XYZ file of C-alpha atoms in Angstrom:
343
model
C 147.529 214.905 131.804
C 146.395 218.527 131.336
C 149.022 220.874 129.954
C 149.833 223.858 132.094
C 148.394 227.114 130.881
C 150.608 229.804 129.494
C 150.091 232.597 132.058
C 150.484 236.284 131.332
C 150.580 238.692 134.230
C 148.379 241.801 133.803
C 151.494 244.066 134.017
C 153.034 242.178 131.075
C 149.748 242.274 129.197
C 149.662 246.042 129.458
C 153.049 246.161 127.582
C 151.653 243.838 124.937
C 148.581 246.005 124.526
C 150.726 249.083 124.077
C 152.854 247.331 121.509
C 149.772 246.484 119.537
C 148.492 250.018 119.610
C 145.708 249.113 122.098
C 146.659 251.426 124.903
C 144.683 254.718 125.279
C 145.664 257.321 122.689
C 144.693 260.977 122.821
C 144.758 263.002 119.637
C 145.172 266.757 119.484
C 142.243 267.334 117.112
C 138.758 266.360 118.040
C 137.142 263.213 116.680
C 134.718 263.766 113.861
C 131.657 261.930 115.248
C 128.733 261.083 112.954
C 125.726 260.121 115.089
C 122.895 258.334 113.320
C 119.607 259.093 115.019
C 115.815 259.002 114.520
C 115.182 261.174 117.592
C 113.375 264.424 117.180
C 115.496 267.531 116.980
C 114.038 268.921 120.174
C 114.066 265.688 122.098
C 115.796 265.157 125.418
C 117.926 262.526 123.713
C 119.377 265.021 121.195
C 119.821 267.718 123.772
C 121.727 265.474 126.195
C 123.916 263.890 123.518
C 124.852 267.376 122.299
C 125.674 268.376 125.890
C 127.918 265.291 126.191
C 129.717 266.151 122.924
C 130.486 269.649 124.129
C 132.118 268.587 127.372
C 133.252 264.983 126.832
C 136.903 265.970 126.736
C 136.680 267.449 130.192
C 135.506 264.232 131.927
C 138.348 263.276 134.223
C 138.036 259.577 133.525
C 138.043 259.893 129.712
C 141.094 259.839 127.438
C 140.658 263.527 126.695
C 139.285 263.170 123.153
C 136.982 265.903 121.971
C 134.098 265.389 119.669
C 132.908 267.392 116.622
C 129.305 266.047 116.574
C 127.273 265.769 113.372
C 123.753 264.301 113.406
C 122.707 262.121 110.560
C 118.967 261.956 110.912
C 116.839 259.223 109.416
C 115.582 260.444 106.097
C 118.502 262.834 105.474
C 120.858 262.286 102.554
C 123.855 260.218 103.373
C 126.895 262.266 104.244
C 130.479 261.687 103.039
C 131.451 258.803 105.338
C 135.201 259.359 104.720
C 134.933 262.760 106.461
C 134.314 261.100 109.832
C 136.330 259.091 112.322
C 133.454 257.155 113.812
C 129.801 256.353 113.097
C 127.651 256.008 116.278
C 124.276 254.274 115.703
C 121.559 255.028 118.129
C 119.951 252.207 119.967
C 116.470 251.007 119.159
C 115.229 251.795 122.616
C 113.287 254.885 121.783
C 112.985 256.463 125.287
C 113.438 260.286 125.436
C 113.459 260.473 121.621
C 110.181 262.341 120.998
C 109.498 266.091 121.004
C 108.872 267.784 124.387
C 105.694 266.346 125.897
C 105.294 264.125 122.885
C 105.519 260.322 122.348
C 108.753 258.579 121.549
C 109.926 258.641 117.980
C 109.505 255.435 115.981
C 112.928 253.864 115.325
C 114.006 254.317 111.703
C 117.189 252.728 110.532
C 116.497 253.197 106.833
C 119.498 255.467 106.414
C 121.833 252.607 107.630
C 120.095 249.964 105.488
C 119.889 252.146 102.360
C 123.657 252.840 102.452
C 125.088 249.354 102.916
C 127.543 249.534 100.066
C 128.855 252.969 101.021
C 129.264 252.016 104.641
C 131.085 248.864 103.758
C 133.453 250.785 101.572
C 134.166 253.463 104.262
C 134.319 251.102 107.146
C 137.636 251.201 108.997
C 139.597 248.966 111.327
C 137.613 249.158 114.548
C 134.075 248.182 115.525
C 132.303 248.013 118.839
C 128.847 246.439 119.291
C 126.977 246.331 122.496
C 123.609 244.848 123.408
C 123.067 247.733 125.791
C 121.158 250.904 125.069
C 123.930 252.731 126.910
C 123.163 255.925 124.883
C 119.821 256.185 126.679
C 121.063 254.985 130.040
C 123.991 257.481 129.966
C 121.662 260.417 129.632
C 119.377 258.933 132.380
C 122.407 258.622 134.622
C 122.372 254.882 135.212
C 125.468 253.682 137.154
C 125.334 250.401 139.086
C 127.931 251.553 141.536
C 125.457 254.213 142.888
C 123.575 252.628 145.813
C 119.913 252.003 145.249
C 117.886 253.986 147.829
C 114.120 253.820 147.815
C 113.947 257.288 149.425
C 116.283 258.942 146.886
C 115.251 260.561 143.619
C 114.612 257.809 141.083
C 115.157 255.258 143.931
C 118.888 255.740 143.620
C 121.060 253.742 141.215
C 121.628 256.869 139.106
C 124.085 259.667 139.156
C 122.836 263.195 139.657
C 123.276 265.245 137.602
C 123.520 262.806 134.755
C 126.706 262.976 132.618
C 128.582 265.540 134.758
C 128.549 263.835 138.253
C 131.874 262.048 138.841
C 130.025 258.751 139.772
C 128.402 258.634 136.320
C 131.524 257.252 134.630
C 131.385 253.717 136.107
C 128.111 253.022 134.358
C 126.457 253.718 130.983
C 128.361 256.903 130.420
C 131.799 255.232 130.519
C 130.614 252.294 128.463
C 129.466 254.656 125.696
C 132.292 257.221 125.820
C 135.065 254.643 125.886
C 133.548 252.896 122.898
C 133.292 255.995 120.812
C 136.793 257.227 121.636
C 138.336 253.915 120.964
C 136.589 253.260 117.673
C 137.262 256.735 116.483
C 141.012 256.484 117.040
C 141.486 253.621 114.534
C 141.930 253.615 110.805
C 139.071 254.820 108.628
C 135.454 254.949 109.793
C 135.155 253.260 113.172
C 131.720 251.756 114.096
C 129.883 251.961 117.387
C 126.499 250.312 117.512
C 124.214 250.257 120.460
C 121.486 247.631 120.811
C 119.343 247.365 117.734
C 116.130 246.648 119.756
C 113.634 246.599 121.233
C 110.972 249.032 119.948
C 108.866 248.081 116.989
C 110.835 248.611 113.734
C 114.139 248.726 115.482
C 115.817 245.363 114.824
C 118.233 245.972 111.977
C 121.518 244.106 112.681
C 120.565 241.070 110.670
C 118.261 242.736 108.124
C 119.191 241.637 104.577
C 120.522 245.195 103.832
C 122.554 245.529 107.060
C 126.316 245.880 106.678
C 126.604 243.884 109.907
C 124.372 240.961 108.828
C 127.222 238.679 107.519
C 129.019 239.029 110.876
C 126.169 238.770 113.294
C 123.476 236.602 111.875
C 122.979 233.434 113.852
C 125.085 234.597 116.790
C 122.631 236.776 118.711
C 120.332 235.595 121.484
C 117.659 238.171 122.341
C 115.793 236.163 125.050
C 116.460 237.476 128.524
C 118.161 240.661 129.877
C 121.636 240.672 131.426
C 121.699 242.564 134.713
C 125.014 241.351 136.070
C 127.623 241.459 133.301
C 131.226 240.499 133.937
C 134.422 242.512 133.184
C 137.089 239.843 133.934
C 140.615 240.875 134.929
C 142.012 240.696 131.376
C 139.099 242.689 129.832
C 139.600 245.302 132.554
C 143.001 246.126 131.111
C 141.633 247.330 127.768
C 140.808 251.001 127.197
C 137.259 249.996 126.250
C 136.795 249.183 129.947
C 138.861 252.078 131.446
C 137.333 253.095 134.784
C 134.605 250.494 134.494
C 133.641 247.657 136.819
C 131.176 244.798 136.598
C 129.116 246.409 139.353
C 129.046 249.685 137.483
C 127.591 248.060 134.407
C 124.927 246.185 136.455
C 121.341 246.755 137.428
C 120.296 249.531 135.122
C 116.908 247.833 134.535
C 117.993 246.719 132.144
C 121.701 246.853 131.435
C 122.031 244.535 128.421
C 119.212 243.101 126.370
C 120.854 240.235 124.470
C 124.078 238.057 124.273
C 126.522 237.131 121.572
C 127.796 233.696 120.892
C 131.579 233.651 120.041
C 132.071 235.274 116.652
C 135.205 234.751 114.566
C 137.153 238.089 114.387
C 135.448 239.623 117.431
C 136.631 239.533 121.041
C 134.268 240.063 123.978
C 134.670 243.303 125.905
C 132.090 242.393 128.518
C 131.015 238.865 129.295
C 127.626 237.450 130.256
C 126.762 235.863 133.576
C 123.412 234.857 132.220
C 125.012 232.635 129.525
C 128.586 231.687 130.358
C 130.748 231.661 127.344
C 128.710 234.437 125.695
C 129.306 238.213 125.654
C 127.133 241.309 125.902
C 129.621 243.628 124.260
C 132.196 242.692 121.542
C 134.839 244.447 119.474
C 137.207 243.929 116.581
C 140.270 245.723 115.372
C 142.619 245.347 112.428
C 145.441 245.593 114.978
C 144.488 242.285 116.563
C 146.533 239.833 114.591
C 146.304 236.084 115.309
C 147.263 234.629 117.624
C 147.612 237.661 119.765
C 144.004 238.974 119.257
C 142.977 236.400 121.861
C 145.567 237.828 124.268
C 144.251 241.357 124.181
C 140.795 240.566 125.448
C 141.163 237.010 126.714
C 138.239 236.343 128.924
C 140.006 233.227 130.163
C 141.534 233.400 133.680
C 144.239 231.067 134.672
C 142.749 228.230 136.798
C 145.735 228.243 139.093
C 145.760 231.985 139.776
C 142.654 234.109 139.384
C 144.649 237.304 138.848
C 146.443 236.107 135.810
C 145.515 235.699 132.135
C 145.911 232.501 130.129
C 146.645 232.363 126.445
C 143.927 230.052 124.962
C 146.376 228.640 122.402
C 148.395 227.112 125.229
C 145.633 225.656 127.419
C 143.370 222.657 127.129
C 140.477 224.820 128.297
C 138.281 226.320 125.530
C 138.683 230.024 125.280
C 135.214 231.530 125.960
C 136.108 234.505 123.728
C 137.627 232.801 120.749
C 136.133 229.893 118.840
C 139.351 228.220 117.832
C 138.163 226.681 114.596
C 135.654 228.789 112.813
C 133.568 225.692 112.167
C 132.900 225.288 115.886
C 130.757 228.394 115.869
C 128.764 227.240 112.910
C 128.231 223.888 114.602
C 126.909 225.633 117.662
C 124.545 227.707 115.556
C 123.320 224.564 113.745
C 122.510 222.750 116.988
C 120.080 225.064 118.480
C 121.673 228.498 118.563
C 118.898 230.967 117.773
C 118.804 232.836 114.486
C 118.559 236.552 115.102
C 116.559 237.511 112.010
C 115.168 240.962 111.723
C 111.931 241.540 113.670
């Protein structure tokens, strides 16, 4: 006979999140944001990211955090990582990265790879990794909640103007800003990494010199794009998904470009509909102590009541976000899970 799941109502879960330091926090001083980029100085990418940094604290849906933005360009000397709250790593999708009227810049993550030891030493308690190039999609204005209209500019599906229009938030903009604000409000240097693909020279997550290799290698599936991600009711409670919906993260052409198998220590922030049990965005925090880390971002909905969250430790159903025994993940990887080696 199946044991009854231990159900936690969302209102109770909010209290648990606050007790674990997972509720939104606004600090008086701006976040020191270090943005690793290979984009040209005069590129639309740099111009729009700089614009975002100047007004991010005014976005009504954000937590009010301001940013002091510093670019770390590929080829520049490494900065003092301890001087920053969060390291944001540009995606490998090189759209809008070239000089005006010029071709896209070639992705170059040599700065990240050449400073593995220093990054590991400075790394703090929070990390957010997404298979979306939400940095690019945010400055393009992609928001799945905006209706597609063949007669509208860009056929609809985008907010106009990008970044500042109210409807931008429930899309790439909110996905990116929530991640940076959350990661930057932890201990030490938070990490935000957008998709490491897909332009030539971009795949770095599992490169031998990557500080993320030991965590991600063997758990990434790059085949197929995810256009209909899922924010389940429990994930929706977390500040990483504040103001976001599944619809808003959908249909950016393409929203997410890979999926993650369950990874010990990480919890899914956004789940995959393409590969049930996998995620398209994951996060970890030193505040998520077992067994409660699986409560904060469960991804398991009580079978009896869809609006309630079930603790995986108390159910017979496997938690799609947690692996249970670490060995289960390894077994999955050994039985056909693709290796994500650098390309």
